[in-house]
Structures are given as C-alpha cells and as structure tokens.
Short mmCIF file of C-alpha atoms in Angstrom, two decimals:
data_model
loop_
_atom_site.label_atom_id
_atom_site.label_comp_id
_atom_site.label_asym_id
_atom_site.label_seq_id
_atom_site.Cartn_x
_atom_site.Cartn_y
_atom_site.Cartn_z
CA MET A 1 326.01 18.07 31.49
CA ARG A 2 322.82 19.54 32.98
CA LYS A 3 322.32 23.25 32.79
CA ASN A 4 321.40 25.09 36.17
CA ILE A 5 318.80 27.96 35.72
CA ALA A 6 317.91 30.56 38.11
CA VAL A 7 314.00 31.93 37.88
CA LEU A 8 313.51 35.68 38.94
CA ALA A 9 310.14 36.35 39.56
CA SER A 10 308.45 39.44 41.86
CA GLY A 11 304.55 38.08 42.00
CA SER A 12 302.49 34.65 41.82
CA GLY A 13 305.13 32.80 40.27
CA THR A 14 302.70 31.11 37.44
CA ASN A 15 305.46 31.90 34.75
CA ALA A 16 308.11 30.48 36.88
CA GLU A 17 306.22 26.99 38.08
CA ASN A 18 305.07 26.24 34.09
CA ILE A 19 309.32 26.44 33.67
CA ILE A 20 310.07 24.51 36.79
CA ARG A 21 307.23 21.69 36.35
CA TYR A 22 308.40 21.74 32.17
CA PHE A 23 312.31 21.23 33.30
CA ARG A 24 311.75 18.60 35.71
CA GLU A 25 311.07 16.41 32.81
CA LYS A 26 314.10 17.16 30.69
CA SER A 27 317.90 16.27 31.38
CA SER A 28 319.57 18.96 29.66
CA ALA A 29 318.60 21.71 32.50
CA CYS A 30 316.52 21.99 35.30
CA VAL A 31 315.90 25.29 37.31
CA ALA A 32 318.00 25.06 40.43
CA LEU A 33 317.18 28.56 42.15
CA VAL A 34 314.04 31.41 42.26
CA LEU A 35 315.14 34.65 43.22
CA THR A 36 312.53 37.56 44.02
CA ASN A 37 312.79 40.92 45.27
CA ARG A 38 309.29 40.94 46.53
CA GLN A 39 308.92 39.73 50.82
CA ASN A 40 305.84 38.30 50.15
CA ALA A 41 305.38 37.21 46.64
CA PHE A 42 303.50 34.01 46.16
CA VAL A 43 306.94 32.32 43.77
CA LEU A 44 308.36 31.68 47.23
CA GLU A 45 305.45 29.24 48.48
CA ARG A 46 305.09 28.33 44.76
CA SER A 47 308.67 27.20 44.87
CA CYS A 48 309.00 25.83 47.82
CA GLY A 49 306.55 23.52 47.27
CA LEU A 50 308.40 22.37 44.10
CA GLU A 51 310.95 22.02 46.28
CA VAL A 52 312.97 24.23 44.62
CA PRO A 53 315.68 26.71 46.77
CA CYS A 54 314.42 29.90 46.65
CA PHE A 55 315.68 33.75 48.09
CA TYR A 56 314.08 36.39 48.91
CA PHE A 57 316.23 39.64 48.19
CA PRO A 58 315.81 43.92 49.76
CA LYS A 59 315.82 46.61 47.34
CA SER A 60 319.21 47.43 48.78
CA ASP A 61 320.84 44.33 47.41
CA TRP A 62 319.29 44.89 44.29
CA GLU A 63 321.09 47.80 43.68
CA ASN A 64 324.76 46.51 43.72
CA GLY A 65 324.19 42.74 42.96
CA GLU A 66 326.51 41.65 45.13
CA ALA A 67 324.44 39.08 47.55
CA ILE A 68 322.68 38.21 44.52
CA LEU A 69 325.54 37.35 42.08
CA SER A 70 326.93 35.57 44.81
CA VAL A 71 323.85 33.16 45.65
CA LEU A 72 323.96 32.77 41.53
CA ARG A 73 327.19 31.35 41.42
CA GLU A 74 327.13 29.37 44.75
CA HIS A 75 324.35 27.56 42.81
CA ASP A 76 326.09 26.57 39.74
CA ILE A 77 323.64 29.25 37.43
CA ASP A 78 324.27 29.09 33.80
CA PHE A 79 321.09 30.55 32.41
CA VAL A 80 318.92 33.64 33.87
CA VAL A 81 315.47 33.66 32.94
CA LEU A 82 313.17 36.17 34.19
CA ALA A 83 309.72 35.47 34.75
CA GLY A 84 307.79 38.54 35.94
CA PHE A 85 310.42 40.38 37.63
CA LEU A 86 309.49 44.04 38.22
CA ALA A 87 313.22 45.31 39.13
CA ARG A 88 316.56 46.87 37.41
CA VAL A 89 318.27 43.88 37.17
CA PRO A 90 322.07 45.18 38.63
CA ASP A 91 325.13 45.53 35.91
CA LEU A 92 326.97 43.87 37.78
CA ILE A 93 324.86 40.20 37.43
CA LEU A 94 324.05 41.73 33.26
CA HIS A 95 327.76 41.49 32.66
CA ALA A 96 328.29 38.20 34.44
CA TYR A 97 325.63 36.49 32.46
CA PRO A 98 325.94 38.11 29.11
CA ASN A 99 323.58 36.66 26.12
CA LYS A 100 322.62 34.37 28.86
CA MET A 101 319.55 36.09 30.52
CA ILE A 102 316.33 36.26 28.66
CA ASN A 103 313.00 38.22 29.68
CA ILE A 104 309.58 37.90 28.72
CA HIS A 105 307.16 40.23 27.91
CA PRO A 106 303.60 40.82 27.18
CA SER A 107 303.36 42.64 24.00
CA LEU A 108 304.96 42.77 20.98
CA LEU A 109 307.85 44.95 21.56
CA PRO A 110 308.97 47.86 21.18
CA LYS A 111 304.89 48.76 21.63
CA PHE A 112 304.22 49.01 25.10
CA GLY A 113 307.39 48.39 26.59
CA GLY A 114 309.87 50.25 29.18
CA LYS A 115 309.64 50.93 32.72
CA GLY A 116 306.46 50.52 34.83
CA MET A 117 304.69 48.37 31.78
CA TYR A 118 303.88 45.21 33.57
CA GLY A 119 300.68 43.15 33.73
CA ASP A 120 297.39 44.21 33.44
CA ARG A 121 298.99 47.82 32.38
CA VAL A 122 300.20 46.37 28.65
CA HIS A 123 296.79 45.14 27.98
CA GLU A 124 295.31 48.24 29.19
CA ALA A 125 297.65 49.94 26.93
CA VAL A 126 297.13 48.02 23.98
CA ILE A 127 293.31 47.88 23.91
CA ALA A 128 293.32 51.45 24.20
CA ALA A 129 295.30 51.88 21.47
CA GLY A 130 293.25 49.96 19.08
CA GLU A 131 295.80 47.15 18.29
CA GLU A 132 294.26 44.23 16.63
CA GLU A 133 297.05 41.72 18.07
CA SER A 134 299.24 41.61 20.41
CA GLY A 135 301.48 38.58 22.00
CA ILE A 136 304.45 37.69 23.51
CA THR A 137 308.40 38.97 22.87
CA ILE A 138 311.11 36.86 24.61
CA HIS A 139 313.76 38.86 24.88
CA TYR A 140 317.92 38.91 26.02
CA THR A 141 318.56 41.50 28.60
CA ASN A 142 320.34 44.30 29.09
CA GLU A 143 320.52 47.93 30.83
CA HIS A 144 317.44 49.16 29.72
CA TYR A 145 314.01 47.51 30.11
CA ASP A 146 312.21 45.80 27.57
CA GLU A 147 315.13 46.57 24.92
CA GLY A 148 317.34 43.75 24.49
CA ALA A 149 317.69 41.51 21.06
CA ILE A 150 314.57 40.07 20.92
CA ILE A 151 314.94 36.31 20.52
CA CYS A 152 311.33 35.30 19.19
CA GLN A 153 307.74 37.10 18.82
CA VAL A 154 303.95 34.98 18.59
CA LYS A 155 301.29 37.03 18.27
CA CYS A 156 297.57 36.99 18.88
CA PRO A 157 294.43 38.53 18.21
CA VAL A 158 293.21 41.60 19.98
CA LEU A 159 289.51 41.19 19.92
CA PRO A 160 287.19 44.25 19.84
CA GLU A 161 285.08 43.37 22.67
CA ASP A 162 288.55 42.24 24.61
CA THR A 163 288.70 43.12 28.59
CA PRO A 164 292.14 42.83 29.93
CA ASP A 165 291.65 40.16 31.52
CA ASP A 166 290.41 38.37 28.14
CA LEU A 167 293.49 39.42 26.48
CA ALA A 168 295.73 38.27 29.70
CA HIS A 169 293.90 34.81 29.41
CA ARG A 170 295.56 34.33 25.79
CA ILE A 171 299.02 36.29 26.61
CA HIS A 172 299.59 33.82 29.62
CA ALA A 173 298.43 31.01 27.15
CA LEU A 174 301.19 31.47 25.10
CA GLU A 175 303.89 32.31 27.68
CA TYR A 176 302.93 29.24 29.00
CA ASP A 177 303.19 27.65 26.07
CA THR A 178 306.44 29.15 24.49
CA TYR A 179 308.74 30.57 26.89
CA PRO A 180 309.74 27.15 28.13
CA LYS A 181 310.80 25.76 24.85
CA VAL A 182 312.84 29.01 24.06
CA ILE A 183 314.79 28.65 27.12
CA GLU A 184 315.32 24.84 26.43
CA LYS A 185 316.50 25.14 22.61
CA LEU A 186 318.81 28.52 24.02
CA LEU A 187 320.17 26.08 25.96
CA GLU A 188 320.94 23.45 23.29
CA SER A 189 322.33 25.89 21.15
CA GLU A 190 324.90 26.77 24.15
CA GLY A 191 326.22 23.53 23.50
#
C-alpha cells in the first residue's frame, strides 16, 4: 500500500521539491501534502506548481496543533518530513506520529544544533569554530530542537577558504542526494 508523506517547510522549498520529485517515480510512497508556517514561503508556490496540496497555518495553529493534525488525518498521512521547517512541532502532532516524523539538520549534531541554529547561521558557526568537517544529520523529531535519535549522518570537508555559501552548496548537495533515500528506506522498513 502506498504511503502518504507530508512535508513541513518554512522557506523556499528546494528540499521539499526534491523529495516530491523523487517520490513521483516510486510506487511505495508519494508526497501528498505540504504544510508551512510562513504565508509568503516560496514552498507554497513550488508545491502548487508540482500539483501537491499545500497549506499555510498561522502561528496560533502551530501552538496547539489541532487544525494541523486534522489536515494530516484528512490526507491520510503516514509519515511526516521536516525540510527547513523553522517552528516547533506541537506535542499533539509529535505524539500522533511517534517515530514517523524526521528532520534534517545542516551540521553533524549534536554540534551546531538547537533553537535558532538553521541555514547560514549553522555554516557561519561551523567555519568560525574552525571545524574541518561538517555535513548533515537526519534524525527523529521530538520535543527538543535537534535532539531526536540520529538516523544517519553524512560528512563533507570544510575547506580553509570556505565561505558560508561555499559550505551551504556542499551541504545542499548532500541533502538532495541523501534525504529522499533515507525517507524511502525508513518507509520500507515499516512494511
């Protein structure tokens, strides 16, 4: 039976688009829904252009999660994927999807994670700390930012001349290659 994935995103939606396109070719799962917490997030336009239902929910709805959970249930969502989602997921939704909600973070957690650590802020911190490697961490989502059980990490070098943009480019390539495959493997292991 084909699994339905919901993607939560707050920004431009490049990871969301990559995941949507990846699963278009698969019979095991599809992205059935995209949700955002930002009214002007480009992910809305991207999703609509790919004919995936997409919804914006204001901050008040993300506080208790009832309206969001209702939409997830209406779309028979089996698995939730955070892709650049910059809000805390309400406990109500976390508890409805135990071990069925994952996030991707642009560093090797536990380093450079936590509230407020996203995007260029992470890459700037990695470079400022003089790290020789960075990468991505895919982990289960729980009540604390970037603290869920780690599923996998993929590393890349941090070069002495790297700018945050250089490092971001390398990290995005890892995300696009790895995240959909990990999602697929997790769904397959569920049976």
